[in-house]
GROMACS .gro file of C-alpha atoms in nm:
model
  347
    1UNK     CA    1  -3.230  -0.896  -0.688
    2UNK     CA    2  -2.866  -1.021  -0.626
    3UNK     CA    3  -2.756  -0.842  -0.928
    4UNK     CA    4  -2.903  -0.496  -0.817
    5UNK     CA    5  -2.712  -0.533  -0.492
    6UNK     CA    6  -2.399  -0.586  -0.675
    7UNK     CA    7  -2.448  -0.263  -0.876
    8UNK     CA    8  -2.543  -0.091  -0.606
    9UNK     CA    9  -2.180  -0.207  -0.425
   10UNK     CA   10  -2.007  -0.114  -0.767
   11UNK     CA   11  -2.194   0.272  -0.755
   12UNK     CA   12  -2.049   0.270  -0.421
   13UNK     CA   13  -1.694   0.157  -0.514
   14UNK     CA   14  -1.698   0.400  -0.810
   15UNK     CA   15  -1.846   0.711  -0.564
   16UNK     CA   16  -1.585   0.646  -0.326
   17UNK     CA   17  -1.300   0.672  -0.626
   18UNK     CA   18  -1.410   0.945  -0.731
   19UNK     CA   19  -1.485   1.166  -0.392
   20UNK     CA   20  -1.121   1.023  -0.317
   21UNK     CA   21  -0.948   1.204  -0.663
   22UNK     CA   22  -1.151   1.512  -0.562
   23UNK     CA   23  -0.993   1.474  -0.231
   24UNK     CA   24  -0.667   1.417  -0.364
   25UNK     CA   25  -0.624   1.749  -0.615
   26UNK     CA   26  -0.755   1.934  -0.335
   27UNK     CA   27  -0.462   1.765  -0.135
   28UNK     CA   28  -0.252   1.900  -0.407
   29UNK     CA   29  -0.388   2.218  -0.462
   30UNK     CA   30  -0.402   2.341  -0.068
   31UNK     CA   31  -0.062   2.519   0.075
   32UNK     CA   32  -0.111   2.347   0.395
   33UNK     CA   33   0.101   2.115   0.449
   34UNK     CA   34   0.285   2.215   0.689
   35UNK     CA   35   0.230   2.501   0.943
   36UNK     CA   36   0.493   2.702   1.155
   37UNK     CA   37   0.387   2.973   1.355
   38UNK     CA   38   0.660   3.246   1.476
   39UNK     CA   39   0.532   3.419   1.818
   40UNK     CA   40   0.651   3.748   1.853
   41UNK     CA   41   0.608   3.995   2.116
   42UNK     CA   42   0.398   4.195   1.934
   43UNK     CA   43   0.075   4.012   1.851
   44UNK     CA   44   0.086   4.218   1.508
   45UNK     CA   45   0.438   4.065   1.430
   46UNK     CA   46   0.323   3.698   1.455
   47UNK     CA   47   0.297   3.504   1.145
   48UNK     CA   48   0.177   3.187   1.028
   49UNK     CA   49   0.387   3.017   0.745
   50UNK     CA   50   0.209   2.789   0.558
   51UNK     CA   51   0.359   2.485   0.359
   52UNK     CA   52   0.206   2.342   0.020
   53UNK     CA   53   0.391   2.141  -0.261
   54UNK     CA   54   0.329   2.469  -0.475
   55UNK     CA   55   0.395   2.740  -0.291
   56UNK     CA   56   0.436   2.881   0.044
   57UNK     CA   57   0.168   3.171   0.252
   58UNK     CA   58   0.212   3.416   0.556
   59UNK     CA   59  -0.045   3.501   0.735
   60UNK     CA   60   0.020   3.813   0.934
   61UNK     CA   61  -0.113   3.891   1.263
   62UNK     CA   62  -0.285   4.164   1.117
   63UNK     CA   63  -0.475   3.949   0.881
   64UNK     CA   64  -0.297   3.963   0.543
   65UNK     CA   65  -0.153   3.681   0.362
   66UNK     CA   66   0.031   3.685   0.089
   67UNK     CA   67   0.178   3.396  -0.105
   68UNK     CA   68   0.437   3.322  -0.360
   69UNK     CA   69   0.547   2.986  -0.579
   70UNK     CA   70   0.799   2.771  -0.431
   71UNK     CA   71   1.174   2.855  -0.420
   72UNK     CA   72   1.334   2.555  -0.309
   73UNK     CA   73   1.426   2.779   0.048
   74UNK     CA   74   1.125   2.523   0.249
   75UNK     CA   75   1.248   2.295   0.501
   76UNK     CA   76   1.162   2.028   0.344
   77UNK     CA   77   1.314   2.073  -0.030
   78UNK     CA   78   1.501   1.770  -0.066
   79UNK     CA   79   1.203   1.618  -0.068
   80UNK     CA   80   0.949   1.798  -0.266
   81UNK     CA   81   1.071   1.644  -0.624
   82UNK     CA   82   0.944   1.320  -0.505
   83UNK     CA   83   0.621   1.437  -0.296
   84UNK     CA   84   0.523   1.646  -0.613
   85UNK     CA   85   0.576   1.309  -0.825
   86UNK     CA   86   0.403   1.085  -0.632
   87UNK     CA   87   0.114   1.311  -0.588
   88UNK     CA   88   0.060   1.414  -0.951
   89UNK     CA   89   0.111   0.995  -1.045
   90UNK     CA   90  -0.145   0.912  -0.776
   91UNK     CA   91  -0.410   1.171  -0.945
   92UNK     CA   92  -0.345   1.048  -1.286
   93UNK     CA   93  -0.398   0.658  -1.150
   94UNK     CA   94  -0.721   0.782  -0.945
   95UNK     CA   95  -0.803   0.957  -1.305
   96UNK     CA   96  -0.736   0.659  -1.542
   97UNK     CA   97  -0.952   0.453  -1.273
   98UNK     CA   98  -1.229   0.664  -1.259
   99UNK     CA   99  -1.292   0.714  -1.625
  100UNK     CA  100  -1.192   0.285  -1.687
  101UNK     CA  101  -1.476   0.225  -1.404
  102UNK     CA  102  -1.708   0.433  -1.575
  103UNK     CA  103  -1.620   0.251  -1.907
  104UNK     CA  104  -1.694  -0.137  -1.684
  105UNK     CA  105  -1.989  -0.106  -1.474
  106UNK     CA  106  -2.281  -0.249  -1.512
  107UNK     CA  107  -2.533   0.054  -1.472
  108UNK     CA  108  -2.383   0.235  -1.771
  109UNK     CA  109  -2.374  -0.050  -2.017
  110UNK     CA  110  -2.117   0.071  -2.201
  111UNK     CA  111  -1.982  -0.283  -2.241
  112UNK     CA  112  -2.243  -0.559  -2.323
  113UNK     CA  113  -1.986  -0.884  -2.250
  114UNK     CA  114  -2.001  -0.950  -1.860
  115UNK     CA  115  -1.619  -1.062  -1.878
  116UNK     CA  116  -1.495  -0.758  -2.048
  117UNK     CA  117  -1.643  -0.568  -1.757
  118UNK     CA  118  -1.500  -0.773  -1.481
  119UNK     CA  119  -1.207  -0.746  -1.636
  120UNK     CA  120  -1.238  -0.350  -1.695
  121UNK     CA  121  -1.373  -0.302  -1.304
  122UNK     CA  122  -1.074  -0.534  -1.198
  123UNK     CA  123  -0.828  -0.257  -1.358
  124UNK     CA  124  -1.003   0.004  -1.180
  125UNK     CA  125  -0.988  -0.123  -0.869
  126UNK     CA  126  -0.606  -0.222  -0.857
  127UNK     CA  127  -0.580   0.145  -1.000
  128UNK     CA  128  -0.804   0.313  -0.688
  129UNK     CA  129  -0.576   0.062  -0.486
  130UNK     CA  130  -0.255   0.189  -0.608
  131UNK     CA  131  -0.343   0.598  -0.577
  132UNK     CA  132  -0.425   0.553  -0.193
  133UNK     CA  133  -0.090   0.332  -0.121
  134UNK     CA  134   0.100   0.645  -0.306
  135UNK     CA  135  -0.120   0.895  -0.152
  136UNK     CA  136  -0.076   0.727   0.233
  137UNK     CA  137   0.273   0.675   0.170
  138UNK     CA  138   0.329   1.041   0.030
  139UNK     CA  139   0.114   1.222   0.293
  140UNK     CA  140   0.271   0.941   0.600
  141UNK     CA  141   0.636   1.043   0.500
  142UNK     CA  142   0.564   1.395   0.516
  143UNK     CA  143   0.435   1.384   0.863
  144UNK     CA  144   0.725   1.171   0.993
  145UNK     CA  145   0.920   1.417   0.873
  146UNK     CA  146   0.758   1.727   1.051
  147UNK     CA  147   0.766   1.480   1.383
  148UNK     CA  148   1.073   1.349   1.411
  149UNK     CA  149   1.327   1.549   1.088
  150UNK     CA  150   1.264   1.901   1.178
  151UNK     CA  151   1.469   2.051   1.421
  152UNK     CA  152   1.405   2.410   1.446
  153UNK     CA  153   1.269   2.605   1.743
  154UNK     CA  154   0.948   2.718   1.609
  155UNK     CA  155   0.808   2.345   1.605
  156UNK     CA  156   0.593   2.283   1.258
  157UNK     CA  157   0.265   2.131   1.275
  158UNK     CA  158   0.112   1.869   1.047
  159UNK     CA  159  -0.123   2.053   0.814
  160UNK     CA  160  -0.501   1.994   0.722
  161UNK     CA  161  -0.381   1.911   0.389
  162UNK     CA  162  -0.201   1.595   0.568
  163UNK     CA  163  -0.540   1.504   0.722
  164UNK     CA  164  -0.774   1.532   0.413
  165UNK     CA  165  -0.478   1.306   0.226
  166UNK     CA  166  -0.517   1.030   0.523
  167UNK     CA  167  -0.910   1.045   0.441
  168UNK     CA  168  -0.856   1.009   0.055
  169UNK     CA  169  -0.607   0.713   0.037
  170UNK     CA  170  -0.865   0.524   0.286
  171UNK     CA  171  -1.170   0.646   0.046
  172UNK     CA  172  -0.958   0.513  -0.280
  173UNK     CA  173  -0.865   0.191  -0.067
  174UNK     CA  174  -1.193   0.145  -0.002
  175UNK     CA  175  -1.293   0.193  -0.327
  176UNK     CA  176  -1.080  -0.042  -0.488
  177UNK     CA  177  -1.111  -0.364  -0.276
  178UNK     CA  178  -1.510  -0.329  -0.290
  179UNK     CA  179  -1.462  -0.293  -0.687
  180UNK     CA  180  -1.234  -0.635  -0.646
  181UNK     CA  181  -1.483  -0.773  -0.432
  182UNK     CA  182  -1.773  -0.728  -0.645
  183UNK     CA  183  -1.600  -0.940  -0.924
  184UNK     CA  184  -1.507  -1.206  -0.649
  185UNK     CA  185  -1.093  -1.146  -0.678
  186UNK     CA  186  -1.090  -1.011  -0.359
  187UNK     CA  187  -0.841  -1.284  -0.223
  188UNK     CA  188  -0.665  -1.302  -0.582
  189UNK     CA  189  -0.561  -0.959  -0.506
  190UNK     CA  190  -0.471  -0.960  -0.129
  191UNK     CA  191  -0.204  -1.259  -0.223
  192UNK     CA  192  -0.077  -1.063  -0.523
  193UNK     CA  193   0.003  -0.757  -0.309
  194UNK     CA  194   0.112  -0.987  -0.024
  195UNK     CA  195   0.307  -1.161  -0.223
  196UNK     CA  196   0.450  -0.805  -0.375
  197UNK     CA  197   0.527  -0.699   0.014
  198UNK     CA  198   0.684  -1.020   0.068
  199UNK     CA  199   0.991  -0.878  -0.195
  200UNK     CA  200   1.049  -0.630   0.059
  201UNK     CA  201   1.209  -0.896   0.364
  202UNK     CA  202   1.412  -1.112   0.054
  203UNK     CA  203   1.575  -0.774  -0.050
  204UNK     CA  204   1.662  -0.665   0.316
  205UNK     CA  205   1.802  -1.021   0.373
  206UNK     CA  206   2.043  -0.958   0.101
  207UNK     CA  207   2.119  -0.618   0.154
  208UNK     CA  208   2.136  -0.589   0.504
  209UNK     CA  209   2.470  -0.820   0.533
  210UNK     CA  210   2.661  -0.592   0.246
  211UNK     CA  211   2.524  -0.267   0.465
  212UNK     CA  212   2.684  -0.369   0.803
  213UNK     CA  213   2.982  -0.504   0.693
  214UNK     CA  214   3.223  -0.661   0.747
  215UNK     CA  215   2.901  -0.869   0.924
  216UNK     CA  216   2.581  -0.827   1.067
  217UNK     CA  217   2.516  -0.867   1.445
  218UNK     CA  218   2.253  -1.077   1.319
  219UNK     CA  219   2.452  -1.407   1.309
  220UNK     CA  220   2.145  -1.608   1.136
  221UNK     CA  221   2.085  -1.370   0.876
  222UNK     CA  222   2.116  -1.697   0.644
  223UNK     CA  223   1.748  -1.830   0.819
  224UNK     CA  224   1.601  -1.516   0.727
  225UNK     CA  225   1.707  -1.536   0.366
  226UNK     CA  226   1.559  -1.883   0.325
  227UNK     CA  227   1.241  -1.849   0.493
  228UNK     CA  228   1.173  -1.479   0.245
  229UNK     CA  229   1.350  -1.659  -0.051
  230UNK     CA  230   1.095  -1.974  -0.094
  231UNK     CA  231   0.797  -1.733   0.097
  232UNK     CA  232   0.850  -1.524  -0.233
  233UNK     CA  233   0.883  -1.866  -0.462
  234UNK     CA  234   0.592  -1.982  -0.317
  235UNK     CA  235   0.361  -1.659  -0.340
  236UNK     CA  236   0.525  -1.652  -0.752
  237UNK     CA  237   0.342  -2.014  -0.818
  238UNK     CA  238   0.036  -1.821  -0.658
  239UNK     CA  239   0.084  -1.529  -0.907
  240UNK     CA  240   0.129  -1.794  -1.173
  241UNK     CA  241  -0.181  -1.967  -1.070
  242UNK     CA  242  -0.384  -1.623  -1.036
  243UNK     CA  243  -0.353  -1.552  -1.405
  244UNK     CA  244  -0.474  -1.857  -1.546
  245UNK     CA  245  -0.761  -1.965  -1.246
  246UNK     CA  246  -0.975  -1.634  -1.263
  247UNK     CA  247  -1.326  -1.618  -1.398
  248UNK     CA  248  -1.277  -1.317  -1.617
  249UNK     CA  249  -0.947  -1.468  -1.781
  250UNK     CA  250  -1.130  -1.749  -1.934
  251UNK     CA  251  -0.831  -1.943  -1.953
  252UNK     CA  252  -0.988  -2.257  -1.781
  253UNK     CA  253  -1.336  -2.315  -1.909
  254UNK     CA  254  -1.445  -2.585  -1.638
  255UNK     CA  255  -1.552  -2.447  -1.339
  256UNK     CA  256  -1.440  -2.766  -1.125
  257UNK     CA  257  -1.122  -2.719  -1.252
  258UNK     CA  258  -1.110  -2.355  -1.200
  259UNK     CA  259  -1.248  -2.442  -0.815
  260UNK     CA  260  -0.949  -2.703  -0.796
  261UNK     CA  261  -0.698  -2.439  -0.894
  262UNK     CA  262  -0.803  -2.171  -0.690
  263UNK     CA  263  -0.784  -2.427  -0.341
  264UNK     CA  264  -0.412  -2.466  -0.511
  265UNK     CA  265  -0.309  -2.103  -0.542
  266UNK     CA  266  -0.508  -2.062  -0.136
  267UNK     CA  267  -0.254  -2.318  -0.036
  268UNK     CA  268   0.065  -2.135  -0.180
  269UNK     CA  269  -0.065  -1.804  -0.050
  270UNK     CA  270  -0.105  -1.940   0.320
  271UNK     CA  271   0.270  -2.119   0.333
  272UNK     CA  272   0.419  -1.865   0.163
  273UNK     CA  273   0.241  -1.601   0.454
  274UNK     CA  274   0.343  -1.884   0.757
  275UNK     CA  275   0.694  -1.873   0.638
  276UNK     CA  276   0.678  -1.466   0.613
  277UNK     CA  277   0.540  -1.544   0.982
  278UNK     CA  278   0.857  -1.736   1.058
  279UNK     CA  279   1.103  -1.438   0.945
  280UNK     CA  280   0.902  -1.256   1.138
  281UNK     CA  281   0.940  -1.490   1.448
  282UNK     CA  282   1.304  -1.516   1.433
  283UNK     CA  283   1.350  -1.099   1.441
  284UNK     CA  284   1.144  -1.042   1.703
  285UNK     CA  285   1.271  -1.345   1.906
  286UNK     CA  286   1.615  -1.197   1.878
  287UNK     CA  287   1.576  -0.832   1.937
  288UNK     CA  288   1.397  -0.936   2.250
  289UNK     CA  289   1.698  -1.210   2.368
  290UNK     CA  290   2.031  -1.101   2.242
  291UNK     CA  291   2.223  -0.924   2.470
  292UNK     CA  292   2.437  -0.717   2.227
  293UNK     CA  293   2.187  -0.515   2.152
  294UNK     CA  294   2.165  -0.388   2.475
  295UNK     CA  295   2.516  -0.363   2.578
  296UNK     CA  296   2.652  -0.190   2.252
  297UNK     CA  297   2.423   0.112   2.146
  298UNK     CA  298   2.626   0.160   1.879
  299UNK     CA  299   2.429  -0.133   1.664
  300UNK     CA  300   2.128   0.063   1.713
  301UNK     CA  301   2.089   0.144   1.285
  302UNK     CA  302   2.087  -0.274   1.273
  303UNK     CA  303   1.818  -0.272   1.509
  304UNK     CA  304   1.580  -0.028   1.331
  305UNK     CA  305   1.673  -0.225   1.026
  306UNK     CA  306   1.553  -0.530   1.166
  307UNK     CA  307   1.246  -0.393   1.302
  308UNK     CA  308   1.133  -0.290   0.924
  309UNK     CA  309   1.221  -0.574   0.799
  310UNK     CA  310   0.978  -0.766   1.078
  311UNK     CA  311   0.660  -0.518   1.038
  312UNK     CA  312   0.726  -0.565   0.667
  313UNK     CA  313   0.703  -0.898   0.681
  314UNK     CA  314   0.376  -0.868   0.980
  315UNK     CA  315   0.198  -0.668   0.674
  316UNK     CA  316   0.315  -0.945   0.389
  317UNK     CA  317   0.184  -1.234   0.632
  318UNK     CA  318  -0.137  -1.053   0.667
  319UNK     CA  319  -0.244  -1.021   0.319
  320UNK     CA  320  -0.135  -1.376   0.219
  321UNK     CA  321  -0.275  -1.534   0.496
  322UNK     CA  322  -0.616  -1.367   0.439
  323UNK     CA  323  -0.581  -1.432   0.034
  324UNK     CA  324  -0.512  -1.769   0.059
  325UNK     CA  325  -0.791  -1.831   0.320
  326UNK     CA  326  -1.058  -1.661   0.147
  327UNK     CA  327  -0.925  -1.868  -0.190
  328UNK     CA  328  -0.945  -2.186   0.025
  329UNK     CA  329  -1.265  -2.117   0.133
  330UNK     CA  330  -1.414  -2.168  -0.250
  331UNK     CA  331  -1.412  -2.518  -0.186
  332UNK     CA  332  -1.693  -2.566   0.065
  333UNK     CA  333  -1.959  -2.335  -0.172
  334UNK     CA  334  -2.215  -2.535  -0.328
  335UNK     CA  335  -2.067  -2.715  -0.628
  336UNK     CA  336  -2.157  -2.515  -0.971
  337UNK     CA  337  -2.264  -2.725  -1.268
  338UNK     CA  338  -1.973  -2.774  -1.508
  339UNK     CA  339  -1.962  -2.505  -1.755
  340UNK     CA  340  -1.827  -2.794  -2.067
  341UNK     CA  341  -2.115  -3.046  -1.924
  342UNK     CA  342  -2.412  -2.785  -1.900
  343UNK     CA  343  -2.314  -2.725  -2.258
  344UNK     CA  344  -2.263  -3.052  -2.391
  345UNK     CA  345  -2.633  -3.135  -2.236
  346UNK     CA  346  -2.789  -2.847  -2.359
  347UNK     CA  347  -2.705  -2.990  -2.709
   0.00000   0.00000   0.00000
């Protein structure tokens, strides 16, 4: 009975892949990204320009449209190159997913050893996991850009291809962690990408001081550094630990050890995620104190710099944390017969 439930949560995880692909080249297909209307007197002179990564359509007051490929003449072509790529590489993930899914699960028996599938329906989910994160970051940029980077008088409009691109990368999201979850590497894979976030803060720490030279306004840039340097050393034991403590890796055979090593990698997850809370702590403690900030507008570009650097560190804290609890929590499940005893008896 437990097993049908778990292939009925995989179908699910698969289905919600593959509606989020569909989702996605329709996303890619659809010119409407972004939508400008021009109001003229004349209700027959109003048009409707529509915005795609492909190719651009007016709609005429009188009805006709009429569209033509792209001619780099948008508002937005400095940043279609990279739109377009991220896109297409998100489709070709969601693709490469699907089909490796297909290939793992348990209903189509396509593979007969239980650990080759795990480790097939592990791929597929940190490939569904990956196409939403480029998809949400693609389709997030894009309307930040309408929003607040367009500065024209007809104001543009966030398209319904912006909308159906939010609903796919949450569909492919959603799809990957129940794919991870069914396999039980759930929290393995929340520390991983927390601990990939957590790269973010340790590069902005460094950078930060050669962007405002000759010196930040952020005297104790130096705490920040520390606290995202050994957070980052700290979630790279984790990431160490990962590889060798999984099930499907078979690179511990006992299961008490196995147990023993996942508690370990829980407890570098969580400190790395309470120092990620400290950096975190330390921003937001002094962009709500110092008074330099607000008597010199002027350091307003170290400000928003600092503020990234905090919510990237909120989101890095998150994931850890949650990782490393749900790792930790392994050790209060009812103990599992050792896997080298049970066979050593059964001789």
């Amino acid at each position: 009975m437990g097993m049908d439930i778990m292939k009925m949560v995989e179908v699910v995880g698969i289905a919600l892949g593959v509606i989020g692909l569909i989702l996605t080249i329709v996303v890619c297909a659809l010119p409407t990204w972004i939508v400008t209307t021009f109001i003229a007197d004349n209700s027959a002179n109003t048009e409707v320009v529509l915005y795609g990564l492909w190719m651009s359509c007016v709609t005429q007051g009188t009805g006709k449209t009429q569209c033509e490929v792209y001619n780099y003449r948008g508002y937005w072509k400095y940043d279609l190159q990279l739109a377009r790529a991220m896109i297409l590489t998100a489709i070709i993930l969601g693709v490469l997913g699907v089909m490796v899914s297909m290939v793992g699960a348990k209903s189509t028996n396509c593979i007969k050893d239980k650990t080759s599938q795990a480790k097939l329906i592990i791929i597929a989910g940190i490939l569904f996991i990956l196409a939403g994160i480029l998809i949400l970051i693609t389709v997030s940029w894009v309307a930040i850009f309408i929003i607040f980077g367009m500065r024209i008088k007809e104001k543009p409009e966030l398209g319904a291809s912006l909308y159906i691109g939010w609903v796919a990368a949450s569909l492919l999201l959603i799809g990957g962690v129940i794919l991870c979850i069914t396999v039980g590497v759930f929290g393995w894979m929340m520390g991983i990408f927390g601990w990939v976030v957590s790269l973010v803060p340790s590069a902005l720490s460094i950078l930060l001081p050669f962007r405002h030279y000759p010196e930040p306004h952020y005297g104790d840039m130096w705490k920040v550094l520390m606290t995202t340097s050994i957070s980052s050393i700290l979630g790279a034991l984790g990431v160490m630990g990962s590889i060798f403590g999984t099930r499907c890796c078979n690179c511990i055979k006992s299961n008490r050890i196995r147990v023993k090593a996942r508690f370990t990698v829980g407890i570098f997850f969580i400190l790395a995620g309470i120092l990620q809370l400290t950096t975190l702590f330390l921003v937001v403690h002094y962009l709500r104190t110092d008074l330099h900030l607000q008597l010199y507008p002027f350091v307003l570009f170290t400000q928003h710099d600092l503020v990234i650097l905090a919510e990237v560190c909120r989101w890095s804290a998150s994931m850890l944390l949650i990782g490393g609890t749900i790792l930790c929590c392994c050790i209060f499940k009812r103990n599992q017969p050792d896997s080298t005893t049970t066979t050593s008896t059964s001789r």
